[in-house]
XYZ file of C-alpha atoms in Angstrom:
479
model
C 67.414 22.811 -29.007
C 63.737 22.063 -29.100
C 64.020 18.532 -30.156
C 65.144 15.985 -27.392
C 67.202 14.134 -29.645
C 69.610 17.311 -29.438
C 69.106 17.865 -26.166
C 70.752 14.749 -25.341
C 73.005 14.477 -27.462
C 74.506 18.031 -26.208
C 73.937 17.087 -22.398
C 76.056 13.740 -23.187
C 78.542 15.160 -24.770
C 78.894 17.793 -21.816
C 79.032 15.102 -19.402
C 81.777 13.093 -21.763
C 84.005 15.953 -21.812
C 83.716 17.284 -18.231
C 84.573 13.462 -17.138
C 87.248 13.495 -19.888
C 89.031 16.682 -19.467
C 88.598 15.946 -15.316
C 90.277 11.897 -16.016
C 92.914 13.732 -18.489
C 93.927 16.290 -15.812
C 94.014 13.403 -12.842
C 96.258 11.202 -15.690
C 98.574 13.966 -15.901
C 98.736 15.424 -12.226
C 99.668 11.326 -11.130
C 101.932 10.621 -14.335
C 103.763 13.883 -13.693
C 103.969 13.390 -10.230
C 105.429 9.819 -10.542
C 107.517 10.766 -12.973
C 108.709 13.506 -11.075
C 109.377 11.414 -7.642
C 111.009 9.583 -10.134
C 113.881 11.899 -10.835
C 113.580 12.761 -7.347
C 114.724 9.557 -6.354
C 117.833 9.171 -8.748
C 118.724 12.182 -7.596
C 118.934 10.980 -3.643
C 120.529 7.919 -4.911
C 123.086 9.993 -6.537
C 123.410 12.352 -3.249
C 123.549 9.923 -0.800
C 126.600 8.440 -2.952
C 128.352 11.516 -3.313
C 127.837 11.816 0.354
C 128.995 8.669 1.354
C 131.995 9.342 -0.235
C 132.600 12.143 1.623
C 131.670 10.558 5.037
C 134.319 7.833 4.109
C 137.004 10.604 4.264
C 137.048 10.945 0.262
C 138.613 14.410 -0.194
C 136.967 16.656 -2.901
C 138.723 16.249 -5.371
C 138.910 12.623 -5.384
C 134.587 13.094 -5.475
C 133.363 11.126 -8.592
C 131.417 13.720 -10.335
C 132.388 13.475 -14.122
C 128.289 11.971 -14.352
C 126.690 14.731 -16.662
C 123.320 13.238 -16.481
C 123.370 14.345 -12.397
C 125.033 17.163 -11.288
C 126.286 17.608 -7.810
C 126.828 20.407 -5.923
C 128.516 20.115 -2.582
C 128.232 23.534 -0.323
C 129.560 23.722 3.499
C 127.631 25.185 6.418
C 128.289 28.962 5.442
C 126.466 28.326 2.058
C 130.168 27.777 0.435
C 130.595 25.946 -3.090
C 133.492 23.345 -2.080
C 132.895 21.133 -4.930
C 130.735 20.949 -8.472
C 130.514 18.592 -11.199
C 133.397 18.874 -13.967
C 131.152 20.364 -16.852
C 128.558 21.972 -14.574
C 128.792 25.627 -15.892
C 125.423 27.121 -14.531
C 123.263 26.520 -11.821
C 119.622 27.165 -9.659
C 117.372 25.840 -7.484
C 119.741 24.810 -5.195
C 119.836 27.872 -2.484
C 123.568 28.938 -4.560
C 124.175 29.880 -7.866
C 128.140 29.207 -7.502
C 129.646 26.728 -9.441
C 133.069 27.954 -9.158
C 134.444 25.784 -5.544
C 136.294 27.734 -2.686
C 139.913 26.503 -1.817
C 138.486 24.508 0.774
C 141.138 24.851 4.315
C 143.540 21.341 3.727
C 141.793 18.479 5.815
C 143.485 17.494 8.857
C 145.614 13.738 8.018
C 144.933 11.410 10.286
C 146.554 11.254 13.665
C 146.388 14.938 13.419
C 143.477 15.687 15.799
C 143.738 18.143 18.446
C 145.399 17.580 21.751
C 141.872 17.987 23.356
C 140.562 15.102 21.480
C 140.307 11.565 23.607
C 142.535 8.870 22.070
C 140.695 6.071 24.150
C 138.309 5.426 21.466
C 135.515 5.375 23.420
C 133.923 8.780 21.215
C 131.659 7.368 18.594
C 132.708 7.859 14.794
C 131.648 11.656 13.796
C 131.485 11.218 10.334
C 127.734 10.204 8.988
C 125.665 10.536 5.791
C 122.090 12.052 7.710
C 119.253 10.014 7.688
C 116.338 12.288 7.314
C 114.795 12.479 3.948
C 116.147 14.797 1.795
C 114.822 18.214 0.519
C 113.613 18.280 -2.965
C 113.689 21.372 -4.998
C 113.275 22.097 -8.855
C 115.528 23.953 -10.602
C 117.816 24.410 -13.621
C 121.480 23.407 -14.454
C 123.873 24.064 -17.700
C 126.281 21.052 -18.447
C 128.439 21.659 -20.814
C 126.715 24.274 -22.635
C 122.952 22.256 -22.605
C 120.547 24.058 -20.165
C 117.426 21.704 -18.953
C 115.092 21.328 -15.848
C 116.245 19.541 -13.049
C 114.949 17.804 -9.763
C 117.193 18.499 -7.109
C 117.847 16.603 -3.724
C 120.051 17.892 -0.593
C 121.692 15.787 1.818
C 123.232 16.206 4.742
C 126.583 14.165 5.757
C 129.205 15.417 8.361
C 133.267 14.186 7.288
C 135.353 12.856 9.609
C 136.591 16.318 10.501
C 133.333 17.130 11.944
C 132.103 19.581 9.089
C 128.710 19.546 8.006
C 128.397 19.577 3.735
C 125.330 19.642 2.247
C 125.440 17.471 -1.067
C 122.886 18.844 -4.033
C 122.409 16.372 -6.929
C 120.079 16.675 -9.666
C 118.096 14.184 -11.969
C 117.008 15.559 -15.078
C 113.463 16.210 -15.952
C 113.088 15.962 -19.799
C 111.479 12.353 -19.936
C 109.025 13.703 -17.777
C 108.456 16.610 -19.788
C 108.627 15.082 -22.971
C 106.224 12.457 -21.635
C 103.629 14.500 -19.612
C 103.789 16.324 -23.288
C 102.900 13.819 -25.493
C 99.844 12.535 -23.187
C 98.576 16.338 -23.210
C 99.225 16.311 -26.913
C 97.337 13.223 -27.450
C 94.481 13.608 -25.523
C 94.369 17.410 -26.890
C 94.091 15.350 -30.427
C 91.593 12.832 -29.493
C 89.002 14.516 -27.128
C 87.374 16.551 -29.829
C 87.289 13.036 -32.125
C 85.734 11.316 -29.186
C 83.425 13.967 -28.216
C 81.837 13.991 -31.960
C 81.814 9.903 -31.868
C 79.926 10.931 -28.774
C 77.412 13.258 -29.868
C 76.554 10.730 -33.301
C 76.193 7.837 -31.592
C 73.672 9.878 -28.770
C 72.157 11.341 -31.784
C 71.568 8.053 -33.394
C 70.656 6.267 -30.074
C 67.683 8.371 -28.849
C 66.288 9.172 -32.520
C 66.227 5.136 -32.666
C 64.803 5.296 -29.014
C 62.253 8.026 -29.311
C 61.057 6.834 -33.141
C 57.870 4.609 -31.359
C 57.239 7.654 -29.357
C 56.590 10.051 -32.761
C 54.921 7.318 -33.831
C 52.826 6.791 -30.727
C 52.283 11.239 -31.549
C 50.901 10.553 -35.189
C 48.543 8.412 -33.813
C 47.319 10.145 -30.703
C 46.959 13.149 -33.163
C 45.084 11.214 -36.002
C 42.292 9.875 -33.312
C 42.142 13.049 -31.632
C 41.412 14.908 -35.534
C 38.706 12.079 -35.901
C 37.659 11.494 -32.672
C 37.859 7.783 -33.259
C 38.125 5.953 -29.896
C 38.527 2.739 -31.485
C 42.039 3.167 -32.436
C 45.290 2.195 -30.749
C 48.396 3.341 -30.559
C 51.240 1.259 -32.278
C 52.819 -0.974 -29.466
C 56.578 -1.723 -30.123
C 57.885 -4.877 -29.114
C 60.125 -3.985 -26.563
C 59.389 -3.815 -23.046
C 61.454 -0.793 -22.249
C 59.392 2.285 -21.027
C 58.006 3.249 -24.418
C 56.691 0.145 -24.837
C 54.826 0.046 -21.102
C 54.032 4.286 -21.831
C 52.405 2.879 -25.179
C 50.430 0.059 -23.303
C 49.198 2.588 -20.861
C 48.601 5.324 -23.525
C 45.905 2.094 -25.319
C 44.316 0.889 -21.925
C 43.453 4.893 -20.846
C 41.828 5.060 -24.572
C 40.098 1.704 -23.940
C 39.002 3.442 -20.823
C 37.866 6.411 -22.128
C 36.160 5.065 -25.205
C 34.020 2.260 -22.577
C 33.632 5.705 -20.228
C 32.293 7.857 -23.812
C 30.012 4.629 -25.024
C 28.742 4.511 -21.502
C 27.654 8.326 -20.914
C 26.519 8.160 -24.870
C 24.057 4.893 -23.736
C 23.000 6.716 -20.371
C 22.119 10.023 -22.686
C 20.241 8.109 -24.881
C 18.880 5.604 -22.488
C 17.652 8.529 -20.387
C 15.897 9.992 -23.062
C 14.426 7.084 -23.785
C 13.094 6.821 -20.034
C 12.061 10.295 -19.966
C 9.849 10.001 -22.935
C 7.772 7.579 -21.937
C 6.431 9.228 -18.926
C 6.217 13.119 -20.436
C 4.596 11.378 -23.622
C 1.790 9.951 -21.085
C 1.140 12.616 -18.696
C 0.995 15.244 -22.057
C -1.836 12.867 -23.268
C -3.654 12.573 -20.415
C -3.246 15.914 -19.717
C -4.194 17.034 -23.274
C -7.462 14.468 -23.218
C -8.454 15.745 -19.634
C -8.497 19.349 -21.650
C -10.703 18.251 -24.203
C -13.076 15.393 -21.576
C -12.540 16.715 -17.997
C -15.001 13.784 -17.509
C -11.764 11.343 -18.853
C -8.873 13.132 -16.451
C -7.008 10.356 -14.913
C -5.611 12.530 -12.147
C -3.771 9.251 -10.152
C -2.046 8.149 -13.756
C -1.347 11.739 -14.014
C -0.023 11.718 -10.772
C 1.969 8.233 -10.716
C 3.495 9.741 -13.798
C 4.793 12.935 -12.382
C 5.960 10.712 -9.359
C 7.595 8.832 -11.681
C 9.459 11.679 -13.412
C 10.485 12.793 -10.153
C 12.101 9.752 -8.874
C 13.482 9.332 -12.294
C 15.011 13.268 -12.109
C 16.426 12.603 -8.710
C 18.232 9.593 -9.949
C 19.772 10.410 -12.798
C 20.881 13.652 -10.662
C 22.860 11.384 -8.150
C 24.298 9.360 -10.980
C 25.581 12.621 -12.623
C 27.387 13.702 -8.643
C 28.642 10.322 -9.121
C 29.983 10.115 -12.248
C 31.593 14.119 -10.937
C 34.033 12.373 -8.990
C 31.548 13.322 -5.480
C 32.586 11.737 -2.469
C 30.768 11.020 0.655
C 30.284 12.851 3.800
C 33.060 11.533 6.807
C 30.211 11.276 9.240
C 29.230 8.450 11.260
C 26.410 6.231 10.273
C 24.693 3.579 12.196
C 23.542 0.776 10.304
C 21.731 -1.136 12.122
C 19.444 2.310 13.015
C 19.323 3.450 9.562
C 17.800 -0.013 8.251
C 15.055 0.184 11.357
C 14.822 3.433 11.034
C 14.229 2.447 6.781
C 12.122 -0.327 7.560
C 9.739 1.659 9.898
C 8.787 3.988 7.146
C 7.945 1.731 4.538
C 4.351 1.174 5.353
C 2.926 0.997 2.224
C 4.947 -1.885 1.009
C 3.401 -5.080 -0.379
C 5.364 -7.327 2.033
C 6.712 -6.016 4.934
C 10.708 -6.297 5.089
C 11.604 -8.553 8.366
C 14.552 -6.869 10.377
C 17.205 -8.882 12.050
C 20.112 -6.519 13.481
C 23.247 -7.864 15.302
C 23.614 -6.607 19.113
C 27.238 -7.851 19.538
C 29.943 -5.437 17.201
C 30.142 -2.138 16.257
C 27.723 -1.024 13.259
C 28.968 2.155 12.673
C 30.608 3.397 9.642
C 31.665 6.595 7.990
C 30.020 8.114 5.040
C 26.939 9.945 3.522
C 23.542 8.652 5.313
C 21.476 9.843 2.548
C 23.446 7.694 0.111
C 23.339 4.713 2.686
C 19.505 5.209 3.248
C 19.260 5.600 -0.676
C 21.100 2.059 -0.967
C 19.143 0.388 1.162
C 16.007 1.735 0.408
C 16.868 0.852 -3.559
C 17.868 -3.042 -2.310
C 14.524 -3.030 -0.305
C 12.724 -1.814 -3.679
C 13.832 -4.413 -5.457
C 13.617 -7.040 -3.120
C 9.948 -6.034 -2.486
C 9.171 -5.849 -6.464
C 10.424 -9.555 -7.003
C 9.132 -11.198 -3.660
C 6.200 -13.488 -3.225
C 5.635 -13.836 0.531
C 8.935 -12.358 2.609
C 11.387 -10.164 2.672
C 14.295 -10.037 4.948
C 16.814 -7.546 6.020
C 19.969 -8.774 8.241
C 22.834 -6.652 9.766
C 25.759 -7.610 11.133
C 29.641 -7.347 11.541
C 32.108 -9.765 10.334
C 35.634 -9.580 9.731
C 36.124 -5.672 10.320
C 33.256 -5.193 7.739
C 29.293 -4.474 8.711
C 27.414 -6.363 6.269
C 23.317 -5.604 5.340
C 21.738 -8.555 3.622
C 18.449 -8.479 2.025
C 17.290 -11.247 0.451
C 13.673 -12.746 -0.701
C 11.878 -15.465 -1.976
C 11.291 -14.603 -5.402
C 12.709 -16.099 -8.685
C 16.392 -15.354 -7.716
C 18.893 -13.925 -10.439
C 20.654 -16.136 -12.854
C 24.024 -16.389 -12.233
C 24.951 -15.584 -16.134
C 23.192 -11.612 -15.347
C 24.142 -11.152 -11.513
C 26.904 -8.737 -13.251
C 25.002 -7.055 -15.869
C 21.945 -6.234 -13.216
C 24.109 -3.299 -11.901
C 24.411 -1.699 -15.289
C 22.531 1.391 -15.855
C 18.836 0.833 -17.535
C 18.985 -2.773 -17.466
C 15.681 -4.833 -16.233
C 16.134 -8.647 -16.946
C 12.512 -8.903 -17.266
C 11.262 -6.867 -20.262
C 8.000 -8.153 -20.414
C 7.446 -6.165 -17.014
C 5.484 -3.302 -16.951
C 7.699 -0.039 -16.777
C 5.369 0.878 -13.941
C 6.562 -2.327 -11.874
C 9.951 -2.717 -12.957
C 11.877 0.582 -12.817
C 13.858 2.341 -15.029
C 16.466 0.038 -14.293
C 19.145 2.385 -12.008
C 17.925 1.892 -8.535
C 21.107 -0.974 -8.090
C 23.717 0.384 -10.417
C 23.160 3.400 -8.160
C 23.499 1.164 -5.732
C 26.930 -0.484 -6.503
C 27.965 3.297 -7.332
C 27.432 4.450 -3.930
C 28.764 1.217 -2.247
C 31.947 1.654 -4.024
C 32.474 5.309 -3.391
C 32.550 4.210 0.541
C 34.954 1.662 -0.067
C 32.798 -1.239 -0.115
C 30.938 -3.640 -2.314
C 27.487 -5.025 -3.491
C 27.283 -8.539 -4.577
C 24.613 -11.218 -5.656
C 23.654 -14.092 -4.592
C 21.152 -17.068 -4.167
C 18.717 -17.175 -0.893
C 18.406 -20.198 1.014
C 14.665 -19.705 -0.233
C 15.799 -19.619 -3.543
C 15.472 -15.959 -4.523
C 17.793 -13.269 -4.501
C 20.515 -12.155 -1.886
C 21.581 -9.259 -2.161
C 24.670 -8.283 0.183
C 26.648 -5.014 0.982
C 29.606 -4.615 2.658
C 31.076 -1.625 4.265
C 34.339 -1.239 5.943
C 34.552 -0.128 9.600
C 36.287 2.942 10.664
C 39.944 2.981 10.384
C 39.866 -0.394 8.088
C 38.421 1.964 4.511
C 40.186 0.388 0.944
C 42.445 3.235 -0.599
């Protein structure tokens, strides 16, 4: 029971013959039971005929009751057999086993009422077949030497002499028998046939279903043995679940290959940045060893610097990349970016602030993420400037937007995506010193998304770059 294929096939053919046994037993319950009010009802008809009869003055043994198919029974108030079918030799169900009659007291002719009795007519006829429905009772009979299974009904009627009889006539029950028989018979016969149709076809059904799935298995097992990326899982060409599972199965490999290739370019790109500066602070290190005279202690320490400020970035990227999210505290921007501004003293062009006083400016994160952002935007806007730099904050449209922008060469609109990827400066022939190592704005665009906001591109109305991010206010944060 390991495989699924059986598993379903069993569970079907449970639920198949718990819904067929259940619909058999309902199909014989109501077939018996109409069969069986059936009978019931020839044997009222029959009853309420005999009675009649009697309520029409009929004496018993002018009673019609030579009908073997429906025995009668007629008993008095005290229980009394007064009259039986000719051939009815045994009898049950009925409340009396008699079949032999009483000699019944000689009915009174007519004109022969008592004295007491009125003669105006006015008295209503006493003599009536009762209206109520009859009882019905099961039971046997022997006619003529055949015992079978009856359905018995009793009715009331009261003679002209004011006696109460009680008429008992029975409607055999072998057509319902032999019908509620054959049904049982034949669905005894068929339900094992149609539980094994059942089970094949189930069997057949999911193996056909679940055949993309093994093969979706083979796969996923022959890329995880060679740790190939770059395969796909077969597709079918349905679009049932296994085809949308096997969709999903090749866009989370796409994913993790691009998320793989990516950490194997930041390794090796990081490397790569690390080198340079260890490489040059060894030499001058070694050569201010051998010629203290030659010791470039500022390269030495611009390099260090360097390594540091390197260090610390590719530790955020690494938080990052961990899934870290930010704080839940409140941040002003418009404080932070003064507060930003005021420190950079040593910059090349002093950033111009302009901060909105209408609005709310607040929003929840990390501040030293924020203050890294910013301070990253207002290193590269500084870097690429000629004359100005200016910072802008502001709300707009449940959002508090920072804009930095400056009046440098601007970024083509061809790179203004692939200047947030990691270790990418557009301008190689820069000096390493000037440029970067590339990460201050894919850190950047990193942080911005993690508070549920964004960091676009743009041209200046001086022609350079604008850079602009956009963070959601409280309460208003993307999911």
């Amino acid at each position: 029971m390991r495989s699924v294929r059986a598993r379903a096939a069993l569970g079907a053919t449970l639920v198949v013959a718990v819904a067929l046994t259940a619909a058999g037993l309902a199909v014989l319950l109501v077939l018996r039971g109409n069969l069986t009010d059936r009978a019931g009802l020839e044997a009222e008809v029959t009853a309420r005929e005999v009675a009649g009869e009697l309520a029409l003055g009929a004496t018993y043994a002018e009673l019609d009751l030579d009908d073997d198919d429906h025995p009668v029974q007629v008993t008095d108030e005290e229980g009394r057999v007064v009259a039986v079918s000719k051939d009815l030799e045994a009898i049950s169900g009925t409340g009396t086993a008699q079949v032999v009659p009483v000699s019944p007291a000689p009915s009174p002719g007519p004109g022969d009422d008592d004295d007491d009795d009125d003669d105006d007519g006015s008295d209503p006829p006493r003599s009536e077949v009762s209206s109520d429905s009859p009882d019905f009772t099961n039971g046997t009979a022997t006619v003529d030497g055949d015992t079978a299974d009856y359905r018995f009904a009793a009715v009331e009627v009261t003679t002209e002499e004011d006696v109460t009889l009680t008429v008992h006539a029975g409607a055999p029950l072998a057509a319902e028998q032999e019908a509620v028989n054959t049904v049982r018979t034949s669905m005894l016969t068929g339900l094992p046939v149609m539980l094994l149709v059942v089970a094949g076809v189930t069997w057949l059904v999911t193996r056909r279903a679940l055949r993309p799935v093994e093969g979706i298995r083979r796969e996923l097992a022959a890329i995880t043995a060679s740790e190939d990326l770059g395969r796909r899982v077969p597709e079918p060409g349905s679009r049932d679940e296994i085809a949308r599972l096997a969709r999903t199965t090749n866009e989370t490999l796409t994913v993790l290959e691009a998320s793989v290739d990516r950490q194997r370019r930041f390794v090796a790109d990081a490397s790569h940045e690390l080198r340079s500066p260890i490489a040059s602070l060894r030499t001058q290190l070694e050569v201010g060893e051998a010629h203290p005279e030659l010791l470039d202690v500022p390269g030495a320490v611009a390099d260090t610097v360097r390594l540091q400020v390197l260090a610390a970035d590719l530790l955020l990227l690494a938080r990052l990349d961990a899934g870290e999210r930010p704080g839940r505290t409140a941040v002003d921007l418009g404080a932070l970016v003064r507060e930003e501004v005021s420190r950079r003293t040593a910059d090349r062009i002093g950033p111009r602030v302009s901060v909105a006083e209408t609005g709310p400016l607040e929003v929840t994160g990390s501040r030293g993420q924020l203050v890294r952002v910013v301070g990253n935007l207002l290193d590269n806007a500084e870097r690429h400037a000629e004359r100005s730099v200016t910072v802008s904050v502001r709300a707009e449209r449940g959002e508090v937007l920072v804009e930095v922008t400056d009046d440098g060469p601007g970024v083509p609109e061809a790179e203004r995506d692939r200047i947030f990827e990691r270790f990418v400066r557009l301008d190689d022939a820069r000096s390493r010193d000037d440029g970067g190592a590339g990460l201050g704005l894919a850190i950047a665009r990193d942080v911005a998304a993690r508070h549920g906001g964004t960091l676009t591109v743009g041209t200046a109305p001086s022609g350079g770059a604008r850079f602009t991010l956009r963070l959601p206010l409280p309460g208003r944060e993307r999911p």
